[in-house]
Amino acid sequence: TAIFCQNAIDNAHIQRDEKVKRYQEMQEMFMKDLREIFEAIDVDGDGHLTLSEFEQGLKEPNVQSYLESMELTIQEARMLFMLLAADGSNTIEIEDFVLGCLQLRGGARNFDVALLRL
């Protein structure tokens, strides 16, 4: 019985570790995709998105598709930009963009909570 229990515990740890690894891999892939999108719409390549660059990027079908896959509408993406550029600079940096999107990932509830912080 003790061996059976130990095997069950060991298997549970292995499954948990595999889930954590898959989650981390998905997060890394998601972050890579976000960086690629950011770089694609960063027209001048300075590592910052202006509101104008962001608006132009929102017109791109691949950007729209990616936002839809995150369950974000164009309007919500605009609000996300304003949330990330809350310092009044009207620009966002790549890491702010990536981390902001990661925080909002997971449905409208996270997005709504972030908007309430404005």
Short mmCIF file of N, CA and C in Angstrom, two decimals:
data_model
loop_
_atom_site.label_atom_id
_atom_site.label_comp_id
_atom_site.label_asym_id
_atom_site.label_seq_id
_atom_site.Cartn_x
_atom_site.Cartn_y
_atom_site.Cartn_z
N THR A 1 0.82 -1.19 0.00
CA THR A 1 0.00 0.00 0.00
C THR A 1 0.87 1.26 0.00
N ALA A 2 1.93 1.24 0.77
CA ALA A 2 2.81 2.41 0.83
C ALA A 2 3.46 2.68 -0.52
N ILE A 3 3.83 1.60 -1.23
CA ILE A 3 4.44 1.75 -2.56
C ILE A 3 3.43 2.34 -3.53
N PHE A 4 2.18 1.86 -3.46
CA PHE A 4 1.13 2.38 -4.32
C PHE A 4 0.92 3.88 -4.07
N CYS A 5 0.86 4.27 -2.82
CA CYS A 5 0.67 5.69 -2.47
C CYS A 5 1.84 6.52 -2.95
N GLN A 6 3.05 6.03 -2.79
CA GLN A 6 4.23 6.77 -3.22
C GLN A 6 4.23 6.93 -4.74
N ASN A 7 3.85 5.87 -5.46
CA ASN A 7 3.77 5.96 -6.92
C ASN A 7 2.73 6.99 -7.35
N ALA A 8 1.59 7.01 -6.67
CA ALA A 8 0.55 8.00 -6.99
C ALA A 8 1.05 9.40 -6.73
N ILE A 9 1.75 9.61 -5.65
CA ILE A 9 2.30 10.94 -5.32
C ILE A 9 3.34 11.34 -6.37
N ASP A 10 4.21 10.40 -6.72
CA ASP A 10 5.25 10.68 -7.73
C ASP A 10 4.62 11.04 -9.07
N ASN A 11 3.58 10.30 -9.47
CA ASN A 11 2.90 10.59 -10.74
C ASN A 11 2.23 11.96 -10.71
N ALA A 12 1.65 12.31 -9.59
CA ALA A 12 1.01 13.63 -9.47
C ALA A 12 2.04 14.74 -9.62
N HIS A 13 3.22 14.55 -9.05
CA HIS A 13 4.29 15.55 -9.16
C HIS A 13 4.75 15.66 -10.61
N ILE A 14 4.89 14.53 -11.28
CA ILE A 14 5.32 14.54 -12.68
C ILE A 14 4.29 15.26 -13.54
N GLN A 15 3.01 14.97 -13.33
CA GLN A 15 1.95 15.62 -14.10
C GLN A 15 1.94 17.13 -13.84
N ARG A 16 2.12 17.52 -12.58
CA ARG A 16 2.15 18.94 -12.26
C ARG A 16 3.33 19.61 -12.95
N ASP A 17 4.50 18.98 -12.90
CA ASP A 17 5.68 19.54 -13.53
C ASP A 17 5.50 19.68 -15.04
N GLU A 18 4.84 18.68 -15.66
CA GLU A 18 4.58 18.74 -17.09
C GLU A 18 3.62 19.88 -17.42
N LYS A 19 2.60 20.08 -16.59
CA LYS A 19 1.65 21.18 -16.80
C LYS A 19 2.36 22.53 -16.69
N VAL A 20 3.22 22.66 -15.70
CA VAL A 20 3.96 23.91 -15.52
C VAL A 20 4.85 24.16 -16.72
N LYS A 21 5.52 23.11 -17.19
CA LYS A 21 6.40 23.26 -18.35
C LYS A 21 5.61 23.67 -19.59
N ARG A 22 4.47 23.04 -19.83
CA ARG A 22 3.63 23.41 -20.98
C ARG A 22 3.14 24.84 -20.87
N TYR A 23 2.74 25.24 -19.67
CA TYR A 23 2.28 26.61 -19.46
C TYR A 23 3.40 27.61 -19.75
N GLN A 24 4.60 27.33 -19.27
CA GLN A 24 5.74 28.21 -19.51
C GLN A 24 6.08 28.28 -20.99
N GLU A 25 6.01 27.15 -21.68
CA GLU A 25 6.27 27.14 -23.12
C GLU A 25 5.23 27.97 -23.87
N MET A 26 3.97 27.85 -23.45
CA MET A 26 2.91 28.64 -24.09
C MET A 26 3.12 30.13 -23.83
N GLN A 27 3.50 30.49 -22.61
CA GLN A 27 3.76 31.88 -22.28
C GLN A 27 4.90 32.44 -23.12
N GLU A 28 5.96 31.67 -23.26
CA GLU A 28 7.11 32.11 -24.07
C GLU A 28 6.71 32.30 -25.52
N MET A 29 5.90 31.38 -26.07
CA MET A 29 5.44 31.51 -27.45
C MET A 29 4.55 32.74 -27.60
N PHE A 30 3.69 32.94 -26.64
CA PHE A 30 2.79 34.10 -26.65
C PHE A 30 3.60 35.40 -26.62
N MET A 31 4.61 35.45 -25.76
CA MET A 31 5.45 36.65 -25.66
C MET A 31 6.22 36.88 -26.95
N LYS A 32 6.71 35.83 -27.56
CA LYS A 32 7.42 35.94 -28.84
C LYS A 32 6.50 36.51 -29.90
N ASP A 33 5.27 35.99 -29.97
CA ASP A 33 4.29 36.49 -30.94
C ASP A 33 3.98 37.97 -30.71
N LEU A 34 3.82 38.35 -29.45
CA LEU A 34 3.53 39.75 -29.13
C LEU A 34 4.68 40.66 -29.54
N ARG A 35 5.91 40.22 -29.30
CA ARG A 35 7.07 41.02 -29.71
C ARG A 35 7.12 41.18 -31.22
N GLU A 36 6.80 40.10 -31.95
CA GLU A 36 6.79 40.17 -33.41
C GLU A 36 5.73 41.14 -33.91
N ILE A 37 4.57 41.11 -33.30
CA ILE A 37 3.51 42.05 -33.70
C ILE A 37 3.95 43.48 -33.41
N PHE A 38 4.51 43.70 -32.22
CA PHE A 38 4.98 45.03 -31.84
C PHE A 38 6.01 45.52 -32.86
N GLU A 39 6.99 44.69 -33.17
CA GLU A 39 8.04 45.08 -34.09
C GLU A 39 7.49 45.35 -35.49
N ALA A 40 6.47 44.59 -35.89
CA ALA A 40 5.87 44.79 -37.21
C ALA A 40 5.16 46.14 -37.32
N ILE A 41 4.55 46.60 -36.24
CA ILE A 41 3.82 47.87 -36.32
C ILE A 41 4.65 49.05 -35.82
N ASP A 42 5.85 48.79 -35.31
CA ASP A 42 6.78 49.85 -34.90
C ASP A 42 7.50 50.33 -36.17
N VAL A 43 6.84 51.21 -36.91
CA VAL A 43 7.29 51.62 -38.24
C VAL A 43 8.71 52.17 -38.24
N ASP A 44 9.04 53.01 -37.28
CA ASP A 44 10.38 53.61 -37.27
C ASP A 44 11.41 52.76 -36.53
N GLY A 45 10.98 51.65 -35.95
CA GLY A 45 11.90 50.71 -35.32
C GLY A 45 12.61 51.23 -34.08
N ASP A 46 12.02 52.20 -33.40
CA ASP A 46 12.69 52.79 -32.23
C ASP A 46 12.37 52.08 -30.91
N GLY A 47 11.57 51.00 -30.97
CA GLY A 47 11.24 50.27 -29.75
C GLY A 47 10.08 50.86 -28.98
N HIS A 48 9.44 51.88 -29.55
CA HIS A 48 8.28 52.52 -28.95
C HIS A 48 7.16 52.56 -29.99
N LEU A 49 5.94 52.41 -29.55
CA LEU A 49 4.79 52.59 -30.42
C LEU A 49 4.12 53.90 -30.08
N THR A 50 3.95 54.73 -31.09
CA THR A 50 3.15 55.94 -30.91
C THR A 50 1.69 55.56 -31.13
N LEU A 51 0.81 56.43 -30.75
CA LEU A 51 -0.60 56.17 -30.99
C LEU A 51 -0.86 56.03 -32.48
N SER A 52 -0.19 56.84 -33.29
CA SER A 52 -0.35 56.77 -34.74
C SER A 52 0.09 55.41 -35.28
N GLU A 53 1.26 54.94 -34.85
CA GLU A 53 1.74 53.62 -35.29
C GLU A 53 0.78 52.53 -34.85
N PHE A 54 0.29 52.66 -33.63
CA PHE A 54 -0.63 51.66 -33.10
C PHE A 54 -1.91 51.62 -33.92
N GLU A 55 -2.46 52.80 -34.21
CA GLU A 55 -3.69 52.89 -35.00
C GLU A 55 -3.48 52.29 -36.39
N GLN A 56 -2.33 52.57 -37.01
CA GLN A 56 -2.03 52.00 -38.32
C GLN A 56 -1.93 50.48 -38.21
N GLY A 57 -1.29 50.01 -37.15
CA GLY A 57 -1.16 48.57 -36.94
C GLY A 57 -2.49 47.88 -36.76
N LEU A 58 -3.44 48.55 -36.13
CA LEU A 58 -4.76 47.97 -35.92
C LEU A 58 -5.50 47.72 -37.23
N LYS A 59 -5.06 48.37 -38.30
CA LYS A 59 -5.69 48.18 -39.61
C LYS A 59 -5.16 46.94 -40.33
N GLU A 60 -4.08 46.38 -39.84
CA GLU A 60 -3.47 45.20 -40.46
C GLU A 60 -4.27 43.94 -40.12
N PRO A 61 -4.63 43.16 -41.13
CA PRO A 61 -5.43 41.94 -40.88
C PRO A 61 -4.77 40.96 -39.91
N ASN A 62 -3.45 40.79 -39.98
CA ASN A 62 -2.80 39.84 -39.07
C ASN A 62 -2.84 40.34 -37.63
N VAL A 63 -2.76 41.65 -37.43
CA VAL A 63 -2.86 42.21 -36.08
C VAL A 63 -4.29 42.04 -35.57
N GLN A 64 -5.25 42.31 -36.42
CA GLN A 64 -6.65 42.14 -36.03
C GLN A 64 -6.94 40.69 -35.65
N SER A 65 -6.41 39.76 -36.45
CA SER A 65 -6.63 38.34 -36.16
C SER A 65 -6.00 37.95 -34.83
N TYR A 66 -4.81 38.47 -34.58
CA TYR A 66 -4.14 38.13 -33.34
C TYR A 66 -4.91 38.68 -32.14
N LEU A 67 -5.38 39.92 -32.26
CA LEU A 67 -6.18 40.51 -31.18
C LEU A 67 -7.45 39.70 -30.94
N GLU A 68 -8.07 39.27 -32.03
CA GLU A 68 -9.28 38.44 -31.89
C GLU A 68 -8.97 37.14 -31.17
N SER A 69 -7.79 36.57 -31.44
CA SER A 69 -7.42 35.33 -30.76
C SER A 69 -7.23 35.56 -29.27
N MET A 70 -6.95 36.82 -28.88
CA MET A 70 -6.83 37.19 -27.47
C MET A 70 -8.19 37.62 -26.91
N GLU A 71 -9.22 37.56 -27.75
CA GLU A 71 -10.56 38.00 -27.39
C GLU A 71 -10.62 39.49 -27.07
N LEU A 72 -9.86 40.27 -27.86
CA LEU A 72 -9.87 41.73 -27.74
C LEU A 72 -10.43 42.34 -29.01
N THR A 73 -11.34 43.28 -28.87
CA THR A 73 -11.84 44.02 -30.02
C THR A 73 -10.88 45.17 -30.33
N ILE A 74 -11.07 45.80 -31.46
CA ILE A 74 -10.25 46.95 -31.83
C ILE A 74 -10.41 48.06 -30.79
N GLN A 75 -11.64 48.30 -30.36
CA GLN A 75 -11.90 49.32 -29.34
C GLN A 75 -11.17 48.99 -28.04
N GLU A 76 -11.22 47.73 -27.65
CA GLU A 76 -10.52 47.33 -26.44
C GLU A 76 -9.01 47.48 -26.60
N ALA A 77 -8.51 47.21 -27.80
CA ALA A 77 -7.08 47.39 -28.06
C ALA A 77 -6.69 48.86 -27.91
N ARG A 78 -7.54 49.75 -28.39
CA ARG A 78 -7.28 51.19 -28.22
C ARG A 78 -7.26 51.56 -26.74
N MET A 79 -8.22 51.02 -26.00
CA MET A 79 -8.25 51.29 -24.56
C MET A 79 -7.01 50.70 -23.88
N LEU A 80 -6.56 49.55 -24.36
CA LEU A 80 -5.34 48.94 -23.83
C LEU A 80 -4.15 49.86 -24.05
N PHE A 81 -4.05 50.43 -25.24
CA PHE A 81 -2.96 51.37 -25.51
C PHE A 81 -3.00 52.53 -24.51
N MET A 82 -4.18 53.10 -24.32
CA MET A 82 -4.30 54.23 -23.41
C MET A 82 -3.97 53.82 -21.97
N LEU A 83 -4.33 52.61 -21.61
CA LEU A 83 -4.00 52.09 -20.29
C LEU A 83 -2.48 51.98 -20.13
N LEU A 84 -1.82 51.46 -21.15
CA LEU A 84 -0.38 51.28 -21.09
C LEU A 84 0.38 52.60 -21.21
N ALA A 85 -0.23 53.58 -21.87
CA ALA A 85 0.41 54.88 -22.04
C ALA A 85 -0.16 55.88 -21.04
N ALA A 86 -0.53 55.40 -19.88
CA ALA A 86 -1.20 56.23 -18.87
C ALA A 86 -0.32 57.35 -18.34
N ASP A 87 0.98 57.31 -18.64
CA ASP A 87 1.87 58.36 -18.15
C ASP A 87 1.76 59.65 -18.97
N GLY A 88 0.90 59.64 -20.00
CA GLY A 88 0.68 60.83 -20.81
C GLY A 88 1.63 60.97 -21.98
N SER A 89 2.53 60.03 -22.17
CA SER A 89 3.51 60.12 -23.24
C SER A 89 2.94 59.76 -24.61
N ASN A 90 1.79 59.09 -24.63
CA ASN A 90 1.18 58.57 -25.85
C ASN A 90 2.11 57.65 -26.63
N THR A 91 3.04 57.01 -25.92
CA THR A 91 3.87 55.97 -26.50
C THR A 91 3.96 54.82 -25.50
N ILE A 92 4.19 53.64 -26.05
CA ILE A 92 4.41 52.48 -25.19
C ILE A 92 5.66 51.76 -25.66
N GLU A 93 6.35 51.14 -24.72
CA GLU A 93 7.55 50.37 -25.02
C GLU A 93 7.17 48.91 -25.21
N ILE A 94 8.07 48.17 -25.85
CA ILE A 94 7.79 46.77 -26.17
C ILE A 94 7.49 45.94 -24.93
N GLU A 95 8.26 46.10 -23.87
CA GLU A 95 8.03 45.29 -22.68
C GLU A 95 6.72 45.65 -22.00
N ASP A 96 6.36 46.93 -22.00
CA ASP A 96 5.06 47.33 -21.45
C ASP A 96 3.93 46.69 -22.24
N PHE A 97 4.09 46.68 -23.56
CA PHE A 97 3.09 46.08 -24.45
C PHE A 97 2.95 44.58 -24.16
N VAL A 98 4.07 43.88 -24.12
CA VAL A 98 4.05 42.43 -23.89
C VAL A 98 3.47 42.11 -22.51
N LEU A 99 3.97 42.77 -21.48
CA LEU A 99 3.49 42.49 -20.13
C LEU A 99 2.03 42.91 -19.95
N GLY A 100 1.65 44.02 -20.56
CA GLY A 100 0.25 44.46 -20.48
C GLY A 100 -0.68 43.45 -21.11
N CYS A 101 -0.29 42.94 -22.27
CA CYS A 101 -1.12 41.93 -22.93
C CYS A 101 -1.17 40.64 -22.12
N LEU A 102 -0.05 40.26 -21.55
CA LEU A 102 -0.04 39.06 -20.72
C LEU A 102 -0.97 39.19 -19.52
N GLN A 103 -0.99 40.36 -18.92
CA GLN A 103 -1.86 40.58 -17.76
C GLN A 103 -3.33 40.55 -18.15
N LEU A 104 -3.63 41.00 -19.36
CA LEU A 104 -5.02 41.06 -19.79
C LEU A 104 -5.50 39.76 -20.40
N ARG A 105 -4.57 38.89 -20.71
CA ARG A 105 -4.92 37.62 -21.31
C ARG A 105 -5.77 36.83 -20.33
N GLY A 106 -6.80 36.20 -20.87
CA GLY A 106 -7.61 35.37 -20.01
C GLY A 106 -9.05 35.82 -19.93
N GLY A 107 -9.44 36.69 -20.83
CA GLY A 107 -10.85 37.05 -20.89
C GLY A 107 -11.14 38.47 -20.50
N ALA A 108 -12.37 38.85 -20.73
CA ALA A 108 -12.80 40.22 -20.53
C ALA A 108 -12.71 40.66 -19.08
N ARG A 109 -12.89 39.76 -18.15
CA ARG A 109 -12.86 40.17 -16.75
C ARG A 109 -11.53 40.83 -16.39
N ASN A 110 -10.42 40.26 -16.84
CA ASN A 110 -9.12 40.86 -16.57
C ASN A 110 -9.01 42.23 -17.23
N PHE A 111 -9.50 42.35 -18.43
CA PHE A 111 -9.46 43.61 -19.16
C PHE A 111 -10.29 44.66 -18.43
N ASP A 112 -11.49 44.29 -18.02
CA ASP A 112 -12.36 45.23 -17.32
C ASP A 112 -11.74 45.71 -16.01
N VAL A 113 -11.10 44.81 -15.28
CA VAL A 113 -10.45 45.18 -14.03
C VAL A 113 -9.33 46.17 -14.31
N ALA A 114 -8.56 45.94 -15.36
CA ALA A 114 -7.47 46.85 -15.71
C ALA A 114 -8.02 48.22 -16.09
N LEU A 115 -9.13 48.27 -16.81
CA LEU A 115 -9.71 49.55 -17.17
C LEU A 115 -10.19 50.32 -15.94
N LEU A 116 -10.69 49.61 -14.96
CA LEU A 116 -11.16 50.28 -13.74
C LEU A 116 -10.03 50.96 -12.99
N ARG A 117 -8.80 50.50 -13.21
CA ARG A 117 -7.65 51.10 -12.53
C ARG A 117 -7.26 52.45 -13.11
N LEU A 118 -7.80 52.79 -14.28
CA LEU A 118 -7.46 54.07 -14.93
C LEU A 118 -7.91 55.26 -14.12
#
